[in-house]
């Protein structure tokens, strides 16, 4: 696609396939997609592809290098596949068409190795069935939040100034291709804050959603829609949106059935209710299970008989808290809210209702503990939500690769036994970081977050650093050269530690929220201290942090199962990086690291800036190896990152020096 960065699917990644002979066996629209991919690669590189729906592989006497075929069930579901290489043939089999597509992209990832090393038959299937991106895209430009809420990659791929971007449907298809190549299979096309224009996507504007679904379907991606709970009133003219009212239930059932007429494989609804001003069931004295189950029933009724496979699902967000808190009120703790609201409802949600939970109890800060809801609702399907768009992690102006953070969250064992697959039975969801920017993600290196998310959703216990290597190789060095090793090592050095670096120069030890209010970019230590948002650090002359212990604080630590409740309850056992999330500590308190809290703050802030300087140096040294436009874009972003990191360092260090009066042990410059 002209002028658009190929990201992790550059032409060169298809060379090993495109120079060889491939046989494709099977029929169906996604097999057509597979064929189209291979044919295009052969056109470019001179190989050959044969489409054969009947005969045995090789029966025509041709020696094939690659055979991709649909076969009978092997217990791998519609998305799984097997791959083996023997007697000079690489063989991919799948029961479902989507599995065959994923098998093709697996071969692309292997590159030359797919054709040079024998391998025993290996089965691959996703650990999590739903691997989804939520776009916070508005149809009409919102006066405060703009076209894309918390979007840092230009405009929306789907919408502009109140209309669907029909001219970009080719790009939407290319987006679907990128997503399939990292394993993502669902996209919600509009913001969870559903404003007046966006509400109509559900009814008279559903055709625009159907056009997006058509563009994504060839890559195995189903669309979902964010809807407003008040839709029966704002769209249907009913006097109420009470989920137990028969008229309201009928309205949802009929509306949903029209959605399925337009989009037979529609994925379902995403709902933000009773949250940050969005309407919800509380207004009618109903529970969130009542609300979710009403929509689940509408989706079940409408989907019965559809050939689309698993039915529609309602993704009901658990991000419910009081955003009009009085900062003087020390009894309310926002971190507790989701657990307090939802755990009593465990077991009451319909089978096709999924509770979508942010991975931390607050809101995508650079460091949070895992949400105590995860693992506490065994009778409910949960989806875990992470944020690829870097709202609180540098807004795609800073390099901040979030793979290790997500991996830590996904590896967390609430009770020491359950597995990620069980915890995320309802799926893994990321808020998308993509827009109409030529590099897709504004900062070209932020593509690594999207790729890593997709691959982790497929295999949550994968080593994130291995996935980073994979992304670098595909994106930067699909065709090996003498300089490949230098280029790969350089990009790896810039990205691999970048989350920790970002953490070092921003809010310390899990306390969070020291950002500029509203847009959330750049430092403001007291920016949220006297606000209604429930986001405080309580720094005074003696210490800092929020006491969330059971013994003397808000009791939040007690929401965890053992052993975590005990680990977090005491400053003696609480991990350093979360200490100020759980406890109010004196500046002179000695951390496990052997440093005091205040010295840790000074040291990490100086180190963070030094690490950005070093990363910028590494990036500069790659100038001869990286495409000039990509190199220039990253350099420009790095300059801003360095400016901003210095601002963070100086504001945070000066603030705590002035509060505490404790000098830096190394006598460095603090203002
Ligand atoms: C879409 C945070 C963000 C909001 C976002 C909200 C949510 O509060 O700042 O922009 O709204 O999370 O997840 O619903």
XYZ file of C-alpha atoms and ligand atoms in Angstrom:
685
model
C 0.000 0.000 0.000
C 1.582 3.216 -1.201
C 3.049 5.485 1.431
C 2.066 3.135 4.247
C 4.657 1.348 6.335
C 4.494 -2.433 5.766
C 5.182 -2.988 9.483
C 5.779 -6.715 10.187
C 4.703 -7.808 6.720
C 7.291 -6.297 4.378
C 7.577 -7.932 0.959
C 10.875 -9.507 1.972
C 9.133 -11.563 4.650
C 7.407 -13.488 1.827
C 10.567 -14.177 -0.178
C 11.129 -17.695 1.236
C 7.599 -18.655 0.141
C 7.580 -16.580 -3.037
C 10.640 -18.259 -4.505
C 9.246 -21.801 -4.026
C 6.489 -24.135 -5.231
C 3.335 -24.278 -3.131
C 0.276 -26.483 -3.301
C -2.918 -25.278 -1.615
C -5.722 -27.741 -0.990
C -9.165 -26.766 0.236
C -11.956 -24.387 -0.605
C -13.563 -21.332 0.961
C -13.120 -17.590 1.234
C -10.191 -17.681 3.655
C -8.465 -20.314 1.552
C -8.856 -17.765 -1.252
C -7.058 -15.288 1.005
C -4.249 -17.788 1.590
C -4.004 -18.403 -2.130
C -3.971 -14.673 -2.849
C -1.098 -14.154 -0.384
C 1.014 -16.942 -1.867
C 0.213 -15.979 -5.468
C 1.258 -12.387 -4.794
C 4.509 -13.561 -3.223
C 5.205 -15.812 -6.257
C 4.419 -13.002 -8.662
C 7.005 -10.898 -6.907
C 9.695 -13.512 -6.430
C 9.198 -15.996 -9.281
C 7.840 -19.097 -7.493
C 4.700 -21.089 -8.333
C 1.428 -21.850 -6.599
C -1.111 -24.495 -7.537
C -4.651 -24.599 -6.166
C -5.934 -28.137 -5.988
C -9.099 -28.981 -4.147
C -9.026 -32.701 -4.848
C -5.886 -34.695 -5.475
C -3.359 -35.898 -2.918
C -0.450 -33.609 -2.307
C 2.133 -34.307 -4.977
C -0.144 -36.601 -7.011
C 0.409 -34.451 -10.091
C 4.089 -35.386 -10.059
C 5.296 -31.928 -9.072
C 7.641 -31.747 -6.120
C 6.241 -29.070 -3.837
C 8.209 -27.249 -1.169
C 5.146 -26.140 0.745
C 1.750 -27.800 1.074
C -1.069 -25.952 2.830
C -4.180 -28.059 3.220
C -7.520 -28.259 4.926
C -7.956 -31.686 6.508
C -10.279 -33.428 8.933
C -10.580 -32.435 12.595
C -7.440 -32.886 14.694
C -8.809 -31.485 17.920
C -7.270 -28.092 17.249
C -10.493 -26.189 16.609
C -11.108 -23.852 13.715
C -8.048 -21.685 14.424
C -5.391 -24.307 15.132
C -2.963 -25.855 12.657
C -0.076 -28.285 12.496
C 3.273 -27.772 10.827
C 5.949 -30.315 9.977
C 8.773 -30.719 7.497
C 9.880 -34.044 6.141
C 11.279 -35.354 2.856
C 11.886 -31.818 1.681
C 8.251 -30.719 2.044
C 6.900 -28.259 4.587
C 3.385 -29.315 5.393
C 0.721 -27.220 7.107
C -2.662 -28.737 7.903
C -5.706 -27.155 9.464
C -9.292 -28.118 10.077
C -10.638 -24.580 9.736
C -9.881 -21.978 7.109
C -8.720 -19.498 9.723
C -6.303 -22.125 10.971
C -4.867 -22.409 7.473
C -4.374 -18.644 7.329
C -2.611 -18.694 10.704
C -0.502 -21.599 9.443
C 0.586 -19.541 6.449
C 1.639 -16.652 8.700
C 3.497 -19.133 10.888
C 5.545 -20.131 7.847
C 6.157 -16.437 7.100
C 7.472 -15.996 10.650
C 9.798 -18.973 10.297
C 11.238 -17.515 7.088
C 14.000 -19.583 5.458
C 14.044 -21.906 8.476
C 10.655 -23.216 7.355
C 12.362 -24.784 4.339
C 15.804 -25.689 5.567
C 15.313 -27.480 8.873
C 13.370 -30.694 9.280
C 10.778 -30.430 12.014
C 8.474 -32.895 13.658
C 4.769 -32.297 13.467
C 3.871 -29.574 15.924
C 0.357 -28.516 16.840
C -0.471 -24.851 17.367
C -3.690 -23.424 18.726
C -4.554 -20.212 20.561
C -4.803 -20.415 24.341
C -7.424 -17.662 24.364
C -10.371 -17.814 21.947
C -11.112 -14.098 21.665
C -8.127 -11.834 20.885
C -9.540 -8.409 20.437
C -8.691 -4.776 19.817
C -11.000 -2.062 21.066
C -10.812 1.162 19.092
C -11.747 4.245 21.049
C -12.604 5.940 17.724
C -15.378 8.514 17.509
C -17.391 8.916 14.322
C -17.771 12.669 14.838
C -14.891 14.719 16.202
C -15.552 15.101 19.933
C -14.991 18.651 21.243
C -12.607 17.446 23.985
C -11.439 13.968 22.964
C -11.146 14.558 19.201
C -11.529 11.883 16.536
C -9.845 9.138 18.562
C -10.068 9.253 22.336
C -6.530 8.767 23.685
C -5.356 8.268 20.101
C -1.752 9.124 19.234
C -1.527 7.849 15.665
C -3.368 10.444 13.633
C -7.043 10.108 12.792
C -9.263 7.050 12.750
C -8.940 4.331 10.112
C -12.708 4.000 10.117
C -14.252 7.437 10.652
C -13.622 11.108 9.866
C -15.696 14.189 10.656
C -18.936 12.314 11.193
C -18.711 9.891 8.246
C -17.337 6.453 7.451
C -14.062 6.535 5.535
C -15.095 4.457 2.546
C -11.932 5.588 0.770
C -9.846 3.805 3.405
C -11.485 0.379 3.178
C -8.431 -0.924 1.324
C -6.341 0.210 4.247
C -8.765 -1.428 6.672
C -8.236 -4.684 4.796
C -4.462 -4.214 5.063
C -4.968 -3.618 8.781
C -6.875 -6.895 9.042
C -3.966 -8.617 7.320
C -1.479 -7.242 9.852
C -3.739 -8.256 12.723
C -4.233 -11.793 11.416
C -0.475 -12.115 11.050
C -0.111 -11.650 14.812
C -3.221 -13.648 15.744
C -5.877 -11.012 16.511
C -9.410 -12.070 15.527
C -11.803 -9.346 16.706
C -12.087 -5.565 16.466
C -14.533 -3.193 18.165
C -14.881 -0.283 15.782
C -15.982 2.588 18.027
C -15.320 4.220 21.360
C -16.793 2.784 24.554
C -17.886 6.337 25.372
C -20.790 6.330 22.943
C -21.906 9.829 21.975
C -25.022 10.818 19.981
C -23.754 10.206 16.451
C -21.958 6.986 17.360
C -25.080 5.565 19.026
C -26.665 5.357 15.569
C -24.124 2.836 14.307
C -26.414 0.319 15.993
C -29.429 1.229 13.886
C -29.653 3.387 10.783
C -25.877 3.493 10.303
C -25.210 -0.226 10.713
C -24.382 -0.423 6.989
C -21.169 1.500 7.697
C -20.143 -1.097 10.264
C -21.043 -3.845 7.787
C -18.647 -2.334 5.235
C -15.812 -2.528 7.777
C -16.798 -6.126 8.586
C -16.614 -6.969 4.876
C -13.095 -5.544 4.656
C -11.858 -7.464 7.721
C -13.629 -10.801 7.122
C -11.097 -12.175 4.579
C -8.561 -12.170 7.415
C -10.751 -13.967 9.934
C -11.659 -10.881 11.963
C -15.149 -10.293 13.362
C -16.391 -6.834 14.240
C -17.931 -5.770 17.525
C -19.774 -2.565 18.328
C -19.772 -0.360 21.417
C -23.337 0.584 22.290
C -24.947 2.926 24.775
C -27.093 1.397 27.461
C -29.589 4.219 26.850
C -30.097 3.199 23.196
C -33.780 2.245 23.623
C -34.416 5.823 24.748
C -32.063 7.806 22.520
C -32.669 5.731 19.386
C -35.936 3.926 20.033
C -37.916 6.726 21.687
C -38.881 4.514 24.648
C -39.445 6.163 28.045
C -36.980 3.867 29.828
C -33.890 1.691 29.336
C -34.735 -0.528 32.328
C -33.236 -3.939 31.506
C -36.188 -5.790 33.035
C -38.812 -3.863 31.061
C -40.410 -6.036 28.342
C -40.561 -3.195 25.828
C -36.865 -2.500 26.310
C -35.960 -6.176 25.923
C -38.024 -6.430 22.744
C -36.359 -3.333 21.348
C -32.897 -4.824 21.895
C -33.974 -8.177 20.446
C -35.365 -6.621 17.282
C -32.491 -4.193 16.865
C -29.963 -6.971 17.325
C -31.706 -9.147 14.801
C -31.360 -6.323 12.235
C -27.666 -6.094 13.095
C -27.298 -9.791 12.228
C -29.137 -9.250 8.945
C -26.443 -6.721 8.025
C -23.500 -8.620 9.559
C -24.135 -12.375 9.818
C -20.924 -13.037 11.743
C -21.289 -10.010 14.054
C -19.143 -10.480 17.185
C -21.297 -8.682 19.748
C -21.553 -5.598 21.929
C -19.086 -3.768 24.161
C -20.667 -1.760 26.980
C -19.319 0.865 29.367
C -22.181 1.416 31.808
C -22.444 3.529 34.978
C -18.898 4.659 34.369
C -17.504 8.151 33.878
C -20.931 9.536 32.998
C -22.152 6.724 30.706
C -25.718 5.525 31.456
C -26.322 2.136 33.064
C -28.649 -0.105 35.053
C -28.059 1.656 38.406
C -30.555 4.348 37.306
C -33.294 1.686 37.481
C -32.130 -0.004 40.649
C -30.927 -2.976 38.565
C -27.640 -4.814 38.787
C -24.940 -4.971 36.150
C -25.766 -8.643 35.676
C -29.346 -7.610 34.784
C -27.961 -5.165 32.236
C -25.446 -7.541 30.692
C -27.871 -10.460 30.592
C -30.494 -8.459 28.727
C -28.000 -7.824 25.922
C -26.701 -11.386 26.099
C -30.258 -12.638 25.578
C -30.746 -10.368 22.558
C -27.478 -11.624 21.045
C -28.336 -15.273 21.662
C -31.814 -15.009 20.162
C -30.586 -13.197 17.080
C -27.649 -15.412 16.438
C -29.394 -18.767 16.676
C -29.240 -20.535 13.376
C -26.406 -18.360 12.087
C -23.632 -20.240 10.362
C -21.031 -17.902 11.780
C -19.775 -20.203 14.489
C -19.718 -19.094 18.114
C -22.519 -16.680 18.837
C -22.469 -13.038 19.741
C -21.092 -11.963 23.080
C -21.637 -8.943 25.263
C -18.424 -7.545 26.686
C -19.495 -5.692 29.806
C -16.749 -3.502 31.253
C -15.969 -3.657 34.965
C -14.480 -0.142 34.973
C -17.111 1.179 37.383
C -16.072 3.646 40.101
C -17.029 7.011 41.568
C -15.390 9.673 39.427
C -16.877 12.443 41.532
C -15.124 11.593 44.760
C -14.320 14.226 47.398
C -10.542 14.167 47.811
C -11.025 14.852 51.536
C -12.877 11.526 51.880
C -10.303 8.962 53.038
C -12.835 6.125 53.317
C -13.384 5.692 49.566
C -10.675 3.914 47.566
C -11.088 3.770 43.786
C -8.865 0.673 43.654
C -11.540 -1.269 45.540
C -14.441 -0.315 43.285
C -14.531 -3.012 40.589
C -14.223 -5.845 43.114
C -16.844 -4.339 45.429
C -19.312 -3.894 42.560
C -18.821 -7.165 40.707
C -17.698 -10.002 42.979
C -21.148 -10.234 44.624
C -22.545 -10.860 41.102
C -20.333 -13.879 40.412
C -22.339 -16.715 38.872
C -25.162 -14.426 37.746
C -23.879 -13.561 34.260
C -25.214 -15.369 31.173
C -22.812 -17.744 29.369
C -22.355 -15.263 26.500
C -21.790 -12.297 28.827
C -18.141 -11.526 29.482
C -16.908 -9.188 32.180
C -14.061 -7.123 30.726
C -11.605 -6.139 33.461
C -8.678 -3.727 33.186
C -5.492 -5.529 34.180
C -4.910 -3.209 37.109
C -7.348 -1.852 39.698
C -6.820 1.804 38.702
C -6.333 2.766 35.076
C -3.377 1.631 32.959
C -0.660 3.293 35.032
C 2.947 2.356 34.288
C 2.937 0.145 37.397
C -0.068 -1.344 39.154
C -0.762 -4.653 40.847
C -3.044 -6.993 38.945
C -6.755 -6.382 39.498
C -8.012 -8.510 42.411
C -11.118 -9.277 40.332
C -8.985 -11.542 38.190
C -9.254 -14.912 39.837
C -12.034 -13.851 42.227
C -14.984 -14.670 39.954
C -14.754 -18.373 39.080
C -18.399 -18.449 37.945
C -17.955 -15.637 35.398
C -16.179 -15.421 32.055
C -13.596 -12.653 32.383
C -11.722 -10.838 29.644
C -8.549 -9.000 30.617
C -8.104 -5.543 29.069
C -4.705 -3.903 28.515
C -3.927 -0.593 26.855
C -1.770 -0.594 23.738
C -2.499 3.059 23.146
C 0.042 4.724 25.413
C -2.213 7.087 27.355
C -0.113 6.997 30.529
C 3.052 5.580 29.041
C 4.344 8.345 26.798
C 1.578 8.729 24.203
C 3.601 7.211 21.373
C 6.099 10.037 21.644
C 8.151 7.976 24.112
C 9.484 4.515 23.356
C 7.757 2.238 25.821
C 7.471 -1.404 24.855
C 4.850 -2.895 27.169
C 5.473 -6.594 26.490
C 7.105 -7.324 29.869
C 4.371 -5.506 31.779
C 1.589 -7.458 30.058
C 3.489 -10.678 30.410
C 3.852 -10.121 34.171
C 0.124 -9.502 34.415
C -0.744 -12.581 32.357
C 1.610 -14.825 34.308
C 0.201 -13.725 37.648
C -1.454 -16.594 39.477
C -4.230 -15.270 41.675
C -4.255 -18.387 43.854
C -0.984 -19.909 42.793
C -2.746 -22.521 40.632
C -5.020 -21.191 37.930
C -3.691 -20.669 34.446
C -3.995 -17.629 32.225
C -6.283 -19.458 29.830
C -8.742 -20.016 32.664
C -8.469 -16.477 33.966
C -9.150 -14.969 30.561
C -11.904 -17.311 29.425
C -13.685 -14.318 27.913
C -10.664 -13.144 25.952
C -7.768 -10.743 25.940
C -8.477 -7.233 24.797
C -6.193 -4.287 24.047
C -7.204 -0.709 23.480
C -5.818 -0.142 19.994
C -2.864 2.159 19.329
C -3.526 2.389 15.580
C -4.727 5.291 13.465
C -4.405 6.567 9.907
C -0.756 7.484 10.453
C 1.526 6.142 7.664
C 3.436 4.177 10.320
C 0.131 2.913 11.764
C 1.058 3.782 15.357
C 2.557 7.286 15.176
C 5.806 6.133 16.753
C 7.078 3.392 14.426
C 8.476 1.439 17.380
C 5.022 1.356 19.014
C 4.111 -1.260 16.398
C 5.993 -3.656 18.655
C 3.268 -3.225 21.290
C 0.506 -4.208 18.899
C 2.433 -7.192 17.596
C 3.399 -8.378 21.076
C -0.174 -8.082 22.285
C -1.489 -10.271 19.470
C 1.158 -12.916 19.996
C 0.723 -12.912 23.790
C -3.029 -13.275 23.349
C -2.337 -16.386 21.290
C 0.125 -17.715 23.840
C 0.027 -15.799 27.142
C 2.990 -17.657 28.635
C 5.269 -16.872 25.668
C 8.540 -15.146 26.510
C 7.872 -11.504 25.555
C 11.529 -10.917 24.705
C 11.356 -13.747 22.177
C 8.307 -12.060 20.644
C 10.231 -8.800 20.478
C 13.018 -10.585 18.594
C 10.426 -12.015 16.247
C 8.903 -8.583 15.560
C 12.318 -7.032 14.957
C 13.377 -9.757 12.552
C 10.168 -9.586 10.538
C 10.007 -5.797 10.439
C 13.664 -4.892 10.030
C 15.605 -7.825 8.641
C 13.328 -10.267 6.815
C 16.087 -10.621 4.230
C 19.335 -11.376 6.015
C 22.445 -9.342 5.265
C 25.808 -8.861 6.914
C 24.410 -5.977 8.893
C 21.326 -7.821 10.158
C 22.874 -8.683 13.493
C 23.889 -5.069 14.196
C 20.464 -3.785 13.240
C 18.608 -6.379 15.304
C 20.812 -5.811 18.343
C 20.337 -2.047 18.074
C 16.545 -2.114 17.830
C 16.415 -4.676 20.631
C 18.586 -2.471 22.859
C 16.309 0.500 22.256
C 13.098 -1.376 23.048
C 13.761 -4.215 25.457
C 14.269 -2.114 28.605
C 12.108 0.844 27.589
C 9.151 0.174 29.920
C 11.460 0.111 32.953
C 13.198 3.224 31.722
C 9.867 5.015 31.418
C 8.917 3.855 34.895
C 12.193 5.201 36.269
C 11.691 8.804 35.191
C 7.949 9.028 35.930
C 5.871 8.244 39.057
C 7.855 6.117 41.544
C 7.206 2.788 43.280
C 3.679 2.177 41.997
C 2.161 5.428 43.201
C 1.028 6.577 39.719
C -0.958 9.564 38.486
C 1.636 12.365 38.550
C 0.551 13.507 35.092
C -0.941 16.655 33.649
C -4.710 16.434 34.198
C -6.981 15.885 31.213
C -4.540 14.977 28.453
C -2.237 12.945 30.742
C 1.055 13.864 29.058
C 4.037 15.158 30.990
C 4.676 15.572 34.715
C 2.485 17.274 37.285
C 3.175 15.757 40.685
C 0.055 17.239 42.278
C -1.977 17.272 39.063
C -4.533 14.805 40.412
C -3.954 15.324 44.136
C -7.010 17.434 44.902
C -9.213 16.157 42.068
C -12.468 14.150 42.168
C -10.947 11.150 40.346
C -9.800 9.098 43.350
C -6.141 9.260 42.323
C -3.937 10.469 45.174
C -0.384 10.011 46.479
C -0.725 11.811 49.842
C 2.850 13.105 49.901
C 3.685 15.234 52.941
C 6.936 16.267 54.583
C 7.419 12.830 56.164
C 6.427 10.387 53.463
C 4.298 9.326 50.528
C 1.925 6.585 49.353
C -1.586 5.224 49.914
C -2.246 2.977 52.889
C -4.342 0.196 51.376
C -3.631 -2.344 54.102
C -6.426 -4.060 56.007
C -4.901 -3.204 59.368
C -4.712 0.570 59.035
C -5.777 1.525 55.521
C -8.567 1.162 52.970
C -8.577 -2.651 53.134
C -7.855 -3.062 49.429
C -5.006 -5.530 50.101
C -7.618 -7.845 51.617
C -9.380 -8.219 48.260
C -6.636 -10.610 47.112
C -6.590 -14.310 47.775
C -3.727 -15.762 49.758
C -0.787 -15.558 49.435
C -1.079 -12.114 47.837
C -3.294 -10.560 50.524
C -0.541 -11.265 53.040
C 2.307 -10.276 50.738
C 0.758 -6.865 50.017
C -0.487 -6.259 53.573
C 2.955 -5.689 55.046
C 5.653 -3.281 53.858
C 8.132 -5.974 54.856
C 6.886 -8.352 52.173
C 5.368 -5.983 49.615
C 7.559 -5.826 46.474
C 9.464 -2.535 46.203
C 7.906 -1.557 42.904
C 4.407 -1.596 44.450
C 5.283 -0.281 47.891
C 3.685 3.155 47.536
C 0.598 1.662 45.900
C -0.096 -0.286 49.094
C 1.550 1.737 51.855
C 2.285 5.244 53.046
C 6.019 5.166 53.816
C 8.527 7.578 55.250
C 11.149 8.934 52.863
C 13.835 7.285 54.983
C 12.265 3.810 54.811
C 14.796 1.261 53.574
C 13.651 -0.689 50.497
C 14.590 -4.311 49.818
C 16.999 -2.903 47.269
C 19.042 -1.382 50.119
C 18.139 2.214 49.218
C 15.839 4.592 51.028
C 12.611 5.617 49.317
C 13.917 9.135 48.695
C 17.273 7.968 47.352
C 15.466 5.512 45.092
C 13.414 8.402 43.703
C 16.511 10.491 42.991
C 18.555 7.623 41.551
C 15.879 6.254 39.249
C 15.069 9.683 37.871
C 18.689 10.390 36.995
C 19.135 6.901 35.572
C 15.946 7.090 33.510
C 17.155 10.161 31.646
C 20.606 8.624 31.119
C 18.955 5.530 29.652
C 16.954 7.641 27.209
C 20.160 9.426 26.161
C 21.865 6.081 25.610
C 18.936 4.681 23.611
C 18.891 7.765 21.425
C 22.607 7.205 20.768
C 21.982 3.604 19.741
C 19.177 4.667 17.437
C 21.391 7.341 15.847
C 24.038 4.677 15.134
C 21.522 2.750 12.994
C 21.006 5.612 10.539
C 22.699 3.755 7.676
C 20.550 0.650 8.176
C 17.012 1.936 8.638
C 14.688 3.323 5.984
C 15.249 7.131 6.125
C 11.606 8.084 6.746
C 11.280 5.592 9.573
C 14.600 6.603 11.059
C 13.706 10.293 10.940
C 10.309 9.746 12.562
C 11.811 7.821 15.476
C 14.592 10.384 15.907
C 12.104 13.227 16.070
C 10.069 11.372 18.722
C 13.222 10.563 20.693
C 14.120 14.245 20.912
C 10.752 14.951 22.478
C 11.116 11.957 24.790
C 14.437 13.257 26.046
C 13.069 16.747 26.632
C 10.079 15.305 28.463
C 12.141 12.831 30.526
C 14.359 15.688 31.748
C 11.249 17.626 32.727
C 9.945 14.595 34.643
C 13.288 14.127 36.389
C 13.618 17.726 37.445
C 10.031 18.199 38.578
C 9.786 14.941 40.510
C 13.196 15.262 42.158
C 12.674 18.925 43.053
C 9.224 18.237 44.445
C 10.428 15.507 46.793
C 13.569 17.369 47.775
C 11.460 20.361 48.751
C 8.906 18.217 50.623
C 11.415 16.041 52.454
C 14.430 18.317 52.830
C 16.618 15.239 52.327
C 19.633 15.864 50.113
C 20.730 13.537 47.317
C 23.498 11.258 48.609
C 25.454 11.933 45.424
C 25.061 15.715 45.463
C 23.578 15.945 41.965
C 21.715 19.011 40.778
C 18.185 19.220 42.109
C 16.251 22.472 41.854
C -12.697 5.682 26.948
C -9.636 6.306 31.176
C -9.407 7.184 29.983
C -10.703 7.478 29.244
C -11.356 6.137 28.873
C -11.589 5.335 30.156
C -12.172 3.966 29.890
O -10.344 6.995 32.158
O -8.782 8.373 30.383
O -10.407 8.236 28.119
O -12.557 6.332 28.194
O -10.360 5.150 30.802
O -11.416 3.011 29.907
O -13.361 3.873 29.677
